[in-house]
PDB file of C-alpha atoms in Angstrom:
ATOM      1  CA  MET A   1       6.322  -5.858  -0.752  1.00  0.00           C
ATOM      2  CA  ARG A   2       7.253  -3.839  -3.692  1.00  0.00           C
ATOM      3  CA  ASP A   3       4.020  -2.603  -5.844  1.00  0.00           C
ATOM      4  CA  MET A   4       3.379  -4.511  -8.656  1.00  0.00           C
ATOM      5  CA  GLN A   5       1.675  -2.833 -11.783  1.00  0.00           C
ATOM      6  CA  PRO A   6      -0.396  -4.848 -13.991  1.00  0.00           C
ATOM      7  CA  SER A   7       2.149  -5.770 -16.380  1.00  0.00           C
ATOM      8  CA  ASP A   8       4.267  -7.613 -14.141  1.00  0.00           C
ATOM      9  CA  VAL A   9       1.066 -10.262 -13.650  1.00  0.00           C
ATOM     10  CA  PRO A  10       1.937 -12.804 -16.308  1.00  0.00           C
ATOM     11  CA  PHE A  11      -1.598 -14.259 -18.051  1.00  0.00           C
ATOM     12  CA  ALA A  12      -3.127 -15.217 -21.313  1.00  0.00           C
ATOM     13  CA  GLU A  13      -6.297 -14.283 -22.692  1.00  0.00           C
ATOM     14  CA  LEU A  14      -8.807 -15.296 -25.081  1.00  0.00           C
ATOM     15  CA  GLN A  15     -11.031 -12.827 -26.499  1.00  0.00           C
ATOM     16  CA  ALA A  16     -13.271 -13.603 -29.347  1.00  0.00           C
ATOM     17  CA  TYR A  17     -16.045 -11.426 -30.749  1.00  0.00           C
ATOM     18  CA  VAL A  18     -19.221 -12.412 -32.455  1.00  0.00           C
ATOM     19  CA  PRO A  19     -21.493 -10.938 -34.470  1.00  0.00           C
ATOM     20  CA  VAL A  20     -25.204 -10.611 -32.755  1.00  0.00           C
ATOM     21  CA  PRO A  21     -27.789 -11.415 -35.974  1.00  0.00           C
ATOM     22  CA  GLU A  22     -30.431  -9.177 -36.889  1.00  0.00           C
ATOM     23  CA  HIS A  23     -32.927 -10.933 -36.259  1.00  0.00           C
ATOM     24  CA  SER A  24     -31.686 -11.487 -32.263  1.00  0.00           C
ATOM     25  CA  MET A  25     -34.081 -10.851 -29.887  1.00  0.00           C
ATOM     26  CA  VAL A  26     -32.523  -7.592 -28.457  1.00  0.00           C
ATOM     27  CA  ALA A  27     -32.140  -5.242 -31.341  1.00  0.00           C
ATOM     28  CA  ASP A  28     -29.089  -3.140 -29.834  1.00  0.00           C
ATOM     29  CA  ARG A  29     -27.347  -6.023 -29.378  1.00  0.00           C
ATOM     30  CA  GLN A  30     -24.336  -6.537 -32.359  1.00  0.00           C
ATOM     31  CA  MET A  31     -22.017  -8.276 -30.824  1.00  0.00           C
ATOM     32  CA  LEU A  32     -21.170 -10.723 -28.065  1.00  0.00           C
ATOM     33  CA  VAL A  33     -17.840 -11.106 -26.431  1.00  0.00           C
ATOM     34  CA  LEU A  34     -16.613 -13.829 -24.742  1.00  0.00           C
ATOM     35  CA  THR A  35     -13.010 -13.575 -22.742  1.00  0.00           C
ATOM     36  CA  PHE A  36     -11.480 -16.313 -20.956  1.00  0.00           C
ATOM     37  CA  THR A  37      -8.779 -15.140 -18.902  1.00  0.00           C
ATOM     38  CA  THR A  38      -6.052 -17.567 -17.272  1.00  0.00           C
ATOM     39  CA  PRO A  39      -2.630 -16.792 -14.776  1.00  0.00           C
ATOM     40  CA  VAL A  40      -1.426 -19.963 -16.174  1.00  0.00           C
ATOM     41  CA  ALA A  41      -0.525 -19.848 -19.495  1.00  0.00           C
ATOM     42  CA  GLY A  42       1.535 -23.370 -19.438  1.00  0.00           C
ATOM     43  CA  HIS A  43      -2.349 -24.827 -18.832  1.00  0.00           C
ATOM     44  CA  TRP A  44      -3.489 -23.290 -22.312  1.00  0.00           C
ATOM     45  CA  GLU A  45      -3.643 -26.519 -24.162  1.00  0.00           C
ATOM     46  CA  ARG A  46      -6.311 -27.769 -21.252  1.00  0.00           C
ATOM     47  CA  TYR A  47      -8.504 -25.023 -21.966  1.00  0.00           C
ATOM     48  CA  MET A  48      -8.642 -24.570 -25.219  1.00  0.00           C
ATOM     49  CA  PRO A  49     -10.498 -27.568 -26.683  1.00  0.00           C
ATOM     50  CA  LEU A  50     -13.571 -26.297 -24.178  1.00  0.00           C
ATOM     51  CA  LEU A  51     -13.139 -22.790 -25.325  1.00  0.00           C
ATOM     52  CA  VAL A  52     -14.001 -24.085 -28.786  1.00  0.00           C
ATOM     53  CA  ARG A  53     -16.934 -26.048 -27.415  1.00  0.00           C
ATOM     54  CA  VAL A  54     -18.154 -23.162 -26.578  1.00  0.00           C
ATOM     55  CA  LEU A  55     -17.616 -20.963 -29.458  1.00  0.00           C
ATOM     56  CA  ARG A  56     -19.376 -23.678 -31.734  1.00  0.00           C
ATOM     57  CA  SER A  57     -22.066 -23.900 -29.401  1.00  0.00           C
ATOM     58  CA  LEU A  58     -23.667 -20.718 -29.571  1.00  0.00           C
ATOM     59  CA  CYS A  59     -26.538 -20.599 -31.705  1.00  0.00           C
ATOM     60  CA  PHE A  60     -28.437 -17.475 -33.009  1.00  0.00           C
ATOM     61  CA  SER A  61     -31.704 -18.704 -34.550  1.00  0.00           C
ATOM     62  CA  GLU A  62     -35.230 -16.958 -35.009  1.00  0.00           C
ATOM     63  CA  GLN A  63     -36.961 -20.018 -33.246  1.00  0.00           C
ATOM     64  CA  GLU A  64     -34.923 -19.171 -30.071  1.00  0.00           C
ATOM     65  CA  ALA A  65     -35.136 -15.609 -29.990  1.00  0.00           C
ATOM     66  CA  LEU A  66     -39.161 -16.120 -30.291  1.00  0.00           C
ATOM     67  CA  VAL A  67     -38.829 -18.762 -27.223  1.00  0.00           C
ATOM     68  CA  SER A  68     -36.618 -16.755 -25.529  1.00  0.00           C
ATOM     69  CA  ALA A  69     -38.731 -13.569 -25.511  1.00  0.00           C
ATOM     70  CA  ASP A  70     -42.061 -15.190 -24.486  1.00  0.00           C
ATOM     71  CA  SER A  71     -40.408 -16.616 -21.702  1.00  0.00           C
ATOM     72  CA  ILE A  72     -39.670 -13.362 -20.320  1.00  0.00           C
ATOM     73  CA  GLY A  73     -42.587 -11.458 -20.827  1.00  0.00           C
TER      74      GLY A  73
END
């Protein structure tokens, strides 16, 4: 078996960088990074609708931050 380098492995990757609003629960969080990787690039069209729904479902509201803070502490 030959040594494989990372570049020898085919894959598809999506990275979405989502800014976190200032009113979020943790002040030092400035960016949410969502990464999705698959070794089957041919299935990409099947995965994209799910990833789009996940990204569109993200919500950073002040009310949610307050409720989350109360449930933690």
